[in-house]
Amino acid sequence: MSLLPNALHVARREYLFRVRGRAFLITTALLAVAIVAVTMVPTILGAIGIADPPHVAVDVQADDISTDPVLTIQTALIIGADPTADPSAPPADDERARVTRTDDPEAADASVRDGELDGLLTISRDADEDLVFEYLGSASPTNRTRLLVTQAASAIAIADRMERAGVDPRDSAEIFQPPNFTAVPVDPDDPRDEEDFGGAFILAYAVVILTFMAILTYGNWVAQSVAEEKSGRVMELLITAATPRQLLTGKVLGTGAAGLTQYVAIVVAAVVGLLVNGPVSEALGVAGELPFSLPAVPPLDLLAFGVFFLLGFILYSTLYAAAGSMVSRIEDVQQAVGPLIFLAMAGYFASFTALNDPDAGWVGVLSLVPFFSPYLMPARMLLTNVSAGEVLLAIVLLLVTLVAAIWLASRVYSAGVLLYGQRAGIRTIWRATRVAR
Amino acid sequence: MALRLSGNRLGFGPEHIYGKLPPVSLIVDAISKRFGDVVALDGVSFSVEPGRIFGLLGANGAGKTTSMRIVLDILRADAGTVTWQGTPNTELPRRTWGYLPEERGLYPRMLVGEQLRFFASLYGIPDDRARSEIDDWLERFRIPEHRERKVEQLSKGNQQKIQFIASILHDPDVLIMDEPFSGLDPVNVRLLKEAFLEMKQRGKTLIFSTHQMEQVEELCESIAIVDRGRVIVSGALRDVKRDMGRQVVRLATDGDGRGVEWLEQIPGIELTARREDYVELHVPADRDPDTILRAALERGDRVTRFEIADPSLEEIFVEHVGRRAVDESEEHLAASRREGSA
């Protein structure tokens, strides 16, 4: 029997039922608001004052230090906030970081405890004439200001030790000059350049996370909805009216379309957030620049991302539908989809490791494997140079697997939907698939 | 048409008599089905002439639902064939069949009208035709105001009516209904029976299974009794009754309480029930029931009731399947109702 008209009827019912539901509307609205908020984090932080520049007081009790500790610390703080800043000459009253010398340690101490100051650094000398630093401030060892002050302190201490060892301060400045270092890429066409890499990295993360979330969330919808039809016994009417393949296809398409609707809403919200972030922060007069810019992705690559996303989603959803058809009660759905969640998670975690080492051989191999390629191949395409042949091979393998999965899933489905009350083990299902229509 | 002339023997027993059956019948021929180690059906055969109402009787687990699912081709038999008007069921379009499953189920949160149109669309019914059919049937079942309600807001009886409408909207040739009367109140049973007869008048073939023998006696022209995966009796209801080889006599006399022991003296006669105001006797077919009347009159009693009848279907069923099965099936039914919502 032909697939289409009935699959579309089923898909239409599924889509409308999902999209009209209150849960769907509320979730979509909340997600959209959350995404706008995330894209505007720098502006929001600036507006409510959390992103205030660090302010550190220095109490210099060892007054024979040749370098200016205030200047050193300020430079470290500025470079920490903005790596592109010119390290050679920071203006004395730079807005990005404030460092002041204090002669009243007790008042400064009180200001730190009041939260007016981020920290108070006391510099003195011990019995061996070595510099001793004491920092009053955040207890967290990963506090950014504290880390930067610590770095500056070691620079001050080393310069001081060199001076005491008889090295001229001008020579020591030369010693601290960064070396002349040029990285020559093996592949001159490699699209990664330093400016774009941060953005590409973030985009790769986004693609992996979006794909994973779609599979997990909407796949679960498919399994739930199949199990609901089965436990609500409407399945017997459906299976009389339409073939398992029509039902399965319609279910996956309808749910997929509903999920995609939600995704489009989220992506639109993200784009709106990114677009208005700049003007809004300017209007408010706060620093709200995003710390990265998105790389320009060629349209053909975008198309490939779409293909991987859709094929991967359909592959998993089809199997989720088969899993949902094996249980009699909705409570058992989670157990039945367990292996699929495991598979999806494996791909997800593999891609996180792969993002940090996209050139590794295992990443190349795994990015061709059907259940993992929807995550790994787009990530690789963003971070390294992948040949078109490899991308096509991955797509073909994914398509072949999808056809096999649809065949298997409709067998399991047609057998599973009429099995009630039995524990649906692999053996029961296998036996059932051999006699189903 | 040949089928009208073929006599009233509509079904057949284990002795296959295909030659006498019109080829347009629904013919279920020796279907068998195993589920793992359990034999669900063991060579089930029966046939139903077009335009007739056929009853499928049996205890729970006898194989009625499995037989129906195989006829509908939602399950495949391990062996045997099903044909309708000469075409194997695997090659028939799905709209040949209308099916009312035993376990009722609809989408609880969908509107009644929308839901019925969805099912009609799966059978390829154009939407405007579906709308008018739906309105007709809701009117007939006296629930037109429920069209814009969610199914979960309807009573069980009304949900069942909706499900019945869902199974016939596409105008199927054969209607297969699994326990259609279970859980309905008498008023709704009446409405459903009227709908059955209406479908029959439209020339549809109806097959239903039930535990309620009185519905079968009232509606069915032919039956099959299934027990443990086998057909043990089948054929026209009248023939099945005749084949029992006896008649039932009900007798009431004004005998000033002198007892009825004398009846047991008559050879071959069996006293089967002693009610408040009459007694029931089984009389072998070769014996004229009039002898009983004569004997009663000869004794000088005044006969206030004398009735000769065929054995009831319930008696036939009990005799073939056994009292045990009836008790079990009733218990089972009650238990499944209790679990029903779980």
Short mmCIF file of N, CA and C in Angstrom, two decimals, chain B residues 10 30 45 62 74 112 157 171 199 213 218 269 326:
data_model
loop_
_atom_site.label_atom_id
_atom_site.label_comp_id
_atom_site.label_asym_id
_atom_site.label_seq_id
_atom_site.Cartn_x
_atom_site.Cartn_y
_atom_site.Cartn_z
N LEU B 10 -25.65 -22.01 6.62
CA LEU B 10 -24.71 -20.93 6.30
C LEU B 10 -23.28 -21.28 6.66
N ALA B 30 -9.27 -23.29 8.00
CA ALA B 30 -8.22 -24.01 8.75
C ALA B 30 -7.07 -23.12 9.20
N SER B 45 -12.09 -23.11 11.22
CA SER B 45 -12.77 -22.88 9.93
C SER B 45 -14.20 -22.45 10.20
N ALA B 62 -10.56 -18.43 24.17
CA ALA B 62 -10.90 -19.51 23.25
C ALA B 62 -10.28 -19.29 21.87
N ILE B 74 -4.38 -8.06 10.59
CA ILE B 74 -3.43 -7.33 11.43
C ILE B 74 -2.54 -8.33 12.15
N VAL B 112 -14.30 14.95 19.50
CA VAL B 112 -14.99 13.82 18.88
C VAL B 112 -15.05 13.97 17.36
N GLY B 157 -20.29 4.71 27.85
CA GLY B 157 -21.25 4.29 26.84
C GLY B 157 -21.17 5.15 25.60
N ASP B 171 -17.83 3.00 5.47
CA ASP B 171 -18.77 2.15 4.76
C ASP B 171 -18.15 0.80 4.39
N MET B 199 -27.21 -1.66 9.44
CA MET B 199 -26.07 -2.06 8.61
C MET B 199 -26.43 -3.29 7.79
N MET B 213 -25.65 -14.58 25.42
CA MET B 213 -26.31 -15.48 24.48
C MET B 213 -27.61 -14.90 23.96
N GLU B 218 -31.11 -13.29 19.46
CA GLU B 218 -31.95 -12.27 18.87
C GLU B 218 -31.46 -11.85 17.48
N ILE B 269 -37.02 -39.13 29.67
CA ILE B 269 -37.25 -37.71 29.98
C ILE B 269 -36.40 -37.30 31.17
N VAL B 326 -17.74 -21.48 31.36
CA VAL B 326 -18.64 -20.34 31.51
C VAL B 326 -18.30 -19.60 32.79
#
